[in-house]
Tab-separated table of C-alpha atoms and ligand atoms in Angstrom:
chain	number	residue	atom	x	y	z
A	1	UNK	CA	59.847	165.765	39.913
A	2	UNK	CA	59.126	162.911	42.283
A	3	UNK	CA	57.705	159.899	40.397
A	4	UNK	CA	54.136	159.206	41.480
A	5	UNK	CA	53.689	162.430	43.494
A	6	UNK	CA	51.997	165.599	42.258
A	7	UNK	CA	54.860	168.157	42.318
A	8	UNK	CA	52.697	170.889	43.778
A	9	UNK	CA	51.703	168.904	46.908
A	10	UNK	CA	52.624	170.795	50.021
A	11	UNK	CA	54.662	169.046	52.669
A	12	UNK	CA	55.818	170.113	56.120
A	13	UNK	CA	59.481	169.889	57.049
A	14	UNK	CA	60.978	171.264	60.267
A	15	UNK	CA	58.625	174.191	60.702
A	16	UNK	CA	57.953	175.085	57.079
A	17	UNK	CA	55.572	174.142	54.312
A	18	UNK	CA	57.131	173.658	50.873
A	19	UNK	CA	56.440	171.897	47.598
A	20	UNK	CA	57.255	168.201	47.917
A	21	UNK	CA	59.911	168.394	45.189
A	22	UNK	CA	61.648	171.232	47.029
A	23	UNK	CA	61.752	169.704	50.533
A	24	UNK	CA	65.274	168.510	51.383
A	25	UNK	CA	66.873	166.768	54.334
A	26	UNK	CA	70.531	166.288	55.242
A	27	UNK	CA	72.381	163.232	53.908
A	28	UNK	CA	73.426	162.664	57.533
A	29	UNK	CA	69.866	162.559	58.844
A	30	UNK	CA	69.763	159.440	61.046
A	31	UNK	CA	66.466	158.477	59.441
A	32	UNK	CA	68.285	158.259	56.095
A	33	UNK	CA	71.475	156.682	57.482
A	34	UNK	CA	70.046	154.208	60.031
A	35	UNK	CA	66.243	154.201	59.681
A	36	UNK	CA	66.393	155.791	63.151
A	37	UNK	CA	62.907	157.233	63.319
A	38	UNK	CA	59.204	156.594	63.646
A	39	UNK	CA	56.045	157.396	61.702
A	40	UNK	CA	52.260	157.501	61.788
A	41	UNK	CA	49.575	157.135	59.122
A	42	UNK	CA	46.245	158.763	59.963
A	43	UNK	CA	43.202	158.371	57.692
A	44	UNK	CA	41.134	161.516	57.161
A	45	UNK	CA	37.471	161.449	56.114
A	46	UNK	CA	35.839	164.640	54.853
A	47	UNK	CA	38.514	166.744	56.495
A	48	UNK	CA	38.334	164.937	59.851
A	49	UNK	CA	41.134	162.724	61.175
A	50	UNK	CA	39.846	159.349	62.383
A	51	UNK	CA	40.910	157.943	65.816
A	52	UNK	CA	43.313	160.851	66.225
A	53	UNK	CA	43.860	160.423	69.972
A	54	UNK	CA	44.843	156.795	69.468
A	55	UNK	CA	47.264	157.735	66.658
A	56	UNK	CA	48.832	160.434	68.860
A	57	UNK	CA	49.157	157.988	71.756
A	58	UNK	CA	50.950	155.512	69.484
A	59	UNK	CA	53.235	158.259	68.139
A	60	UNK	CA	54.226	159.062	71.735
A	61	UNK	CA	54.827	155.378	72.512
A	62	UNK	CA	57.056	154.992	69.421
A	63	UNK	CA	59.082	158.104	70.323
A	64	UNK	CA	59.489	156.850	73.888
A	65	UNK	CA	60.622	153.431	72.646
A	66	UNK	CA	63.399	155.093	70.623
A	67	UNK	CA	64.063	157.667	73.357
A	68	UNK	CA	63.548	160.535	70.908
A	69	UNK	CA	62.291	163.608	72.789
A	70	UNK	CA	58.844	164.606	71.495
A	71	UNK	CA	59.416	167.573	69.188
A	72	UNK	CA	55.841	168.852	69.589
A	73	UNK	CA	53.146	169.062	72.218
A	74	UNK	CA	49.830	167.284	71.595
A	75	UNK	CA	48.254	170.633	70.640
A	76	UNK	CA	51.065	171.369	68.173
A	77	UNK	CA	50.668	167.955	66.542
A	78	UNK	CA	46.948	168.554	66.153
A	79	UNK	CA	47.610	171.988	64.712
A	80	UNK	CA	50.073	170.511	62.204
A	81	UNK	CA	47.680	167.734	61.190
A	82	UNK	CA	44.856	170.236	60.681
A	83	UNK	CA	47.087	172.501	58.621
A	84	UNK	CA	48.187	169.558	56.437
A	85	UNK	CA	44.530	168.637	55.908
A	86	UNK	CA	43.700	172.254	55.068
A	87	UNK	CA	46.397	172.270	52.386
A	88	UNK	CA	45.453	168.839	51.035
A	89	UNK	CA	44.086	168.702	47.479
A	90	UNK	CA	41.223	166.441	48.660
A	91	UNK	CA	39.246	166.417	51.952
A	92	UNK	CA	39.653	162.630	52.209
A	93	UNK	CA	43.367	161.948	52.515
A	94	UNK	CA	45.977	160.175	54.561
A	95	UNK	CA	48.239	162.178	56.847
A	96	UNK	CA	51.777	160.807	57.084
A	97	UNK	CA	53.948	162.010	59.978
A	98	UNK	CA	57.586	161.096	60.517
A	99	UNK	CA	60.100	161.974	63.204
A	100	UNK	CA	63.762	160.985	63.058
A	101	UNK	CA	66.400	161.433	65.733
A	102	UNK	CA	67.971	164.228	63.668
A	103	UNK	CA	71.283	165.007	61.980
A	104	UNK	CA	74.690	164.032	63.389
A	105	UNK	CA	78.008	162.537	62.263
A	106	UNK	CA	77.576	158.867	61.384
A	107	UNK	CA	77.915	156.935	64.625
A	108	UNK	CA	75.597	154.113	65.654
A	109	UNK	CA	75.090	155.077	69.309
A	110	UNK	CA	72.816	158.032	70.074
A	111	UNK	CA	74.473	161.455	69.701
A	112	UNK	CA	76.096	162.614	72.915
A	113	UNK	CA	75.097	166.231	72.381
A	114	UNK	CA	71.517	167.383	72.036
A	115	UNK	CA	70.234	167.409	68.462
A	116	UNK	CA	66.906	168.504	67.027
A	117	UNK	CA	64.618	165.762	65.708
A	118	UNK	CA	63.623	166.031	62.052
A	119	UNK	CA	59.849	166.400	61.639
A	120	UNK	CA	58.173	165.654	58.343
A	121	UNK	CA	54.482	165.649	57.418
A	122	UNK	CA	52.522	165.188	54.209
A	123	UNK	CA	49.135	164.154	52.941
A	124	UNK	CA	48.482	161.691	50.167
A	125	UNK	CA	45.304	160.936	48.321
A	126	UNK	CA	42.970	158.414	49.986
A	127	UNK	CA	40.201	156.543	48.259
A	128	UNK	CA	38.574	154.224	50.801
A	129	UNK	CA	37.836	150.709	49.452
A	130	UNK	CA	34.937	150.830	46.996
A	131	UNK	CA	31.862	148.566	47.087
A	132	UNK	CA	33.488	146.454	44.398
A	133	UNK	CA	36.768	146.087	46.341
A	134	UNK	CA	34.805	145.117	49.443
A	135	UNK	CA	33.066	142.353	47.479
A	136	UNK	CA	36.252	141.188	45.773
A	137	UNK	CA	38.254	141.191	49.023
A	138	UNK	CA	41.995	140.623	48.955
A	139	UNK	CA	44.273	137.714	48.063
A	140	UNK	CA	47.211	136.770	50.255
A	141	UNK	CA	50.049	134.288	50.506
A	142	UNK	CA	51.608	133.034	53.732
A	143	UNK	CA	55.322	133.586	54.340
A	144	UNK	CA	57.712	133.227	57.289
A	145	UNK	CA	58.061	136.378	59.393
A	146	UNK	CA	61.726	137.315	59.119
A	147	UNK	CA	61.527	140.738	60.771
A	148	UNK	CA	63.137	141.853	64.018
A	149	UNK	CA	61.658	141.399	67.483
A	150	UNK	CA	60.309	144.912	68.039
A	151	UNK	CA	57.468	145.013	65.575
A	152	UNK	CA	55.374	146.898	68.177
A	153	UNK	CA	57.338	150.069	67.383
A	154	UNK	CA	56.071	151.979	64.358
A	155	UNK	CA	59.598	152.482	63.120
A	156	UNK	CA	60.645	153.659	59.655
A	157	UNK	CA	63.144	150.745	59.590
A	158	UNK	CA	60.800	148.800	57.317
A	159	UNK	CA	63.135	146.643	55.240
A	160	UNK	CA	61.584	143.390	56.475
A	161	UNK	CA	58.130	144.722	55.637
A	162	UNK	CA	59.250	145.993	52.234
A	163	UNK	CA	60.763	142.625	51.291
A	164	UNK	CA	57.636	140.844	52.536
A	165	UNK	CA	55.333	143.061	50.451
A	166	UNK	CA	57.546	142.544	47.412
A	167	UNK	CA	56.933	138.801	47.738
A	168	UNK	CA	53.202	139.519	47.537
A	169	UNK	CA	53.730	141.735	44.487
A	170	UNK	CA	55.791	139.072	42.738
A	171	UNK	CA	53.185	136.407	43.556
A	172	UNK	CA	50.499	138.637	42.038
A	173	UNK	CA	48.551	138.986	45.310
A	174	UNK	CA	47.686	141.937	47.543
A	175	UNK	CA	49.378	141.179	50.847
A	176	UNK	CA	51.242	138.523	52.858
A	177	UNK	CA	50.240	136.858	56.123
A	178	UNK	CA	53.396	136.288	58.130
A	179	UNK	CA	54.016	133.395	60.517
A	180	UNK	CA	56.633	133.159	63.238
A	181	UNK	CA	57.294	129.760	64.828
A	182	UNK	CA	54.047	128.475	63.308
A	183	UNK	CA	51.860	131.299	64.670
A	184	UNK	CA	50.242	134.129	62.714
A	185	UNK	CA	51.728	137.561	63.283
A	186	UNK	CA	50.548	140.199	60.775
A	187	UNK	CA	50.827	141.510	57.225
A	188	UNK	CA	53.558	143.689	55.742
A	189	UNK	CA	51.483	146.785	56.556
A	190	UNK	CA	48.255	145.457	58.078
A	191	UNK	CA	46.805	143.336	60.876
A	192	UNK	CA	45.016	140.037	60.293
A	193	UNK	CA	41.990	138.495	61.975
A	194	UNK	CA	40.564	134.993	61.871
A	195	UNK	CA	36.938	133.982	62.381
A	196	UNK	CA	36.486	130.479	63.686
A	197	UNK	CA	33.147	129.070	64.919
A	198	UNK	CA	31.664	132.556	65.081
A	199	UNK	CA	34.532	133.917	67.193
A	200	UNK	CA	36.851	136.730	66.114
A	201	UNK	CA	40.491	135.960	66.876
A	202	UNK	CA	43.593	138.174	66.739
A	203	UNK	CA	47.189	137.564	67.818
A	204	UNK	CA	48.104	138.998	71.241
A	205	UNK	CA	49.338	142.604	71.411
A	206	UNK	CA	52.993	141.873	72.011
A	207	UNK	CA	56.370	142.688	70.446
A	208	UNK	CA	55.665	140.502	67.402
A	209	UNK	CA	53.029	142.764	65.854
A	210	UNK	CA	52.295	146.424	65.444
A	211	UNK	CA	49.174	147.219	67.415
A	212	UNK	CA	47.180	148.795	64.613
A	213	UNK	CA	44.855	151.598	65.567
A	214	UNK	CA	42.216	149.366	64.031
A	215	UNK	CA	43.157	146.602	66.489
A	216	UNK	CA	41.486	148.362	69.430
A	217	UNK	CA	38.793	149.717	67.143
A	218	UNK	CA	37.805	146.245	65.864
A	219	UNK	CA	37.716	144.923	69.442
A	220	UNK	CA	35.294	147.768	70.248
A	221	UNK	CA	33.167	147.011	67.175
A	222	UNK	CA	33.091	143.297	68.050
A	223	UNK	CA	31.780	144.158	71.496
A	224	UNK	CA	29.212	146.557	70.048
A	225	UNK	CA	27.920	143.998	67.538
A	226	UNK	CA	27.981	141.006	69.916
A	227	UNK	CA	30.799	139.148	68.136
A	228	UNK	CA	32.881	137.208	70.698
A	229	UNK	CA	36.528	138.296	70.522
A	230	UNK	CA	39.662	136.653	71.805
A	231	UNK	CA	43.326	137.683	71.517
A	232	UNK	CA	45.521	134.581	71.513
A	233	UNK	CA	48.150	132.805	69.464
A	234	UNK	CA	46.696	131.475	66.191
A	235	UNK	CA	48.254	128.482	64.446
A	236	UNK	CA	48.918	128.137	60.747
A	237	UNK	CA	46.316	125.310	60.622
A	238	UNK	CA	43.666	127.542	62.202
A	239	UNK	CA	44.328	130.177	59.565
A	240	UNK	CA	44.167	127.584	56.766
A	241	UNK	CA	40.812	126.267	58.020
A	242	UNK	CA	39.306	129.636	59.071
A	243	UNK	CA	35.673	130.410	58.238
A	244	UNK	CA	36.697	133.987	57.516
A	245	UNK	CA	39.940	135.966	57.471
A	246	UNK	CA	39.884	139.763	57.750
A	247	UNK	CA	42.562	142.393	57.216
A	248	UNK	CA	42.700	145.881	58.717
A	249	UNK	CA	44.783	149.009	58.228
A	250	UNK	CA	44.327	152.755	58.008
A	251	UNK	CA	43.851	152.547	54.236
A	252	UNK	CA	42.266	149.091	53.834
A	253	UNK	CA	39.889	149.846	56.752
A	254	UNK	CA	38.507	146.311	57.125
A	255	UNK	CA	38.374	143.953	54.142
A	256	UNK	CA	37.676	140.249	53.725
A	257	UNK	CA	40.550	137.981	52.685
A	258	UNK	CA	38.991	135.721	50.082
A	259	UNK	CA	41.992	133.786	48.846
A	260	UNK	CA	44.914	132.281	50.786
A	261	UNK	CA	47.759	130.573	48.915
A	262	UNK	CA	45.578	130.197	45.825
A	263	UNK	CA	42.650	128.590	47.719
A	264	UNK	CA	39.288	130.143	48.600
A	265	UNK	CA	38.809	131.192	52.224
A	266	UNK	CA	35.479	129.810	53.522
A	267	UNK	CA	33.077	129.847	50.603
A	268	UNK	CA	35.141	132.484	48.805
A	269	UNK	CA	32.616	135.236	49.561
A	270	UNK	CA	32.616	137.976	52.264
A	271	UNK	CA	31.311	136.310	55.448
A	272	UNK	CA	28.717	137.290	58.078
A	273	UNK	CA	31.197	138.459	60.742
A	274	UNK	CA	32.916	140.679	58.183
A	275	UNK	CA	29.518	142.089	57.159
A	276	UNK	CA	28.625	142.958	60.769
A	277	UNK	CA	31.950	144.594	61.567
A	278	UNK	CA	32.044	146.391	58.220
A	279	UNK	CA	28.609	147.910	58.829
A	280	UNK	CA	29.655	149.037	62.323
A	281	UNK	CA	32.912	150.479	60.886
A	282	UNK	CA	30.971	152.447	58.261
A	283	UNK	CA	28.559	153.754	60.897
A	284	UNK	CA	31.460	155.144	62.958
A	285	UNK	CA	32.915	156.905	59.934
A	286	UNK	CA	29.515	158.322	59.025
A	287	UNK	CA	29.180	159.650	62.596
A	288	UNK	CA	32.550	161.490	62.463
B	1	PDD	N1	50.631	150.430	58.144
B	1	PDD	N2	50.925	146.257	61.004
B	1	PDD	C1	51.871	146.892	60.292
B	1	PDD	C2	53.214	146.263	60.142
B	1	PDD	C3	51.549	148.130	59.680
B	1	PDD	O1	52.500	148.772	58.959
B	1	PDD	C4	50.249	148.674	59.818
B	1	PDD	C5	49.857	149.982	59.199
B	1	PDD	C6	49.298	147.958	60.573
B	1	PDD	C7	47.896	148.468	60.786
B	1	PDD	O2	47.902	149.605	61.636
B	1	PDD	P1	46.761	150.726	61.525
B	1	PDD	O3	45.452	150.065	61.810
B	1	PDD	O4	47.136	151.706	62.583
B	1	PDD	O5	46.835	151.284	60.126
B	1	PDD	C8	49.681	146.757	61.156
B	1	PDD	C9	50.422	151.740	57.598
B	1	PDD	C10	49.065	151.954	57.038
B	1	PDD	C11	51.545	152.043	56.611
B	1	PDD	O6	52.665	151.637	56.906
B	1	PDD	O7	51.305	152.683	55.575
């Protein structure tokens, strides 16, 4: 039994599908020992993966960053994702993919002989934010960003993110907004956006944030809906005085942030830029 997981969910591990409570990896897997691996989280609506090409491109970039040889071709990844969706209990789900460098004696440097990467895949249930959650928005606190300097890699080494999210949990809020040297970076598992004087702002795509798949998507939606967009460094004061703050991720889609450090953001209600982008987001999902 795995707490919180239905025991009969089917997962993929190194070429085979098994029950989640029967899938086993080696204690010397470098993902387990060092967090030496990468992952992807792909939202699926009515059986169709959303922004799949972009997720696959990011998976390739992460593997390249860690110099892990890609264990599958693009076609094989797509095949695997479709098979996971087919076996999923619900047609709307989230596909989780993970690749680690593989199994070897414990030694920090890369193995000197060729090893086979470990490939894991599963689906989990996905309920997109309801009308009520969209109205209620999310509450956040600001904290210093204490993570490493390669946040652009979607690595499974997530201790900094885990500790950040735990601070949110202990503060009784939904997420954190992290700041490095006085500038906004991102959440523990999401990207943040600020609306100031009608303009949508996001931090630059550099090594200090993970470029969410919704980063490029929101930029596209802003263009489509005539919302001016700029990627630049955003100060803590700009965040505190923002007209609107938005959050995006595969599972949050786009939601308004309605409380920051216990204070209302804007007038405490979802704002007009959120409404525009949200409608455009919904239209793209409906057109899938
Ligand atoms: N997290 N930044 C970080 C640190 C993230 O972990 C995520 C996603 C994002 C948003 O990326 P995307 O739009 O591709 O979901 C930004 C996923 C959902 C997770 O770890 O579960």
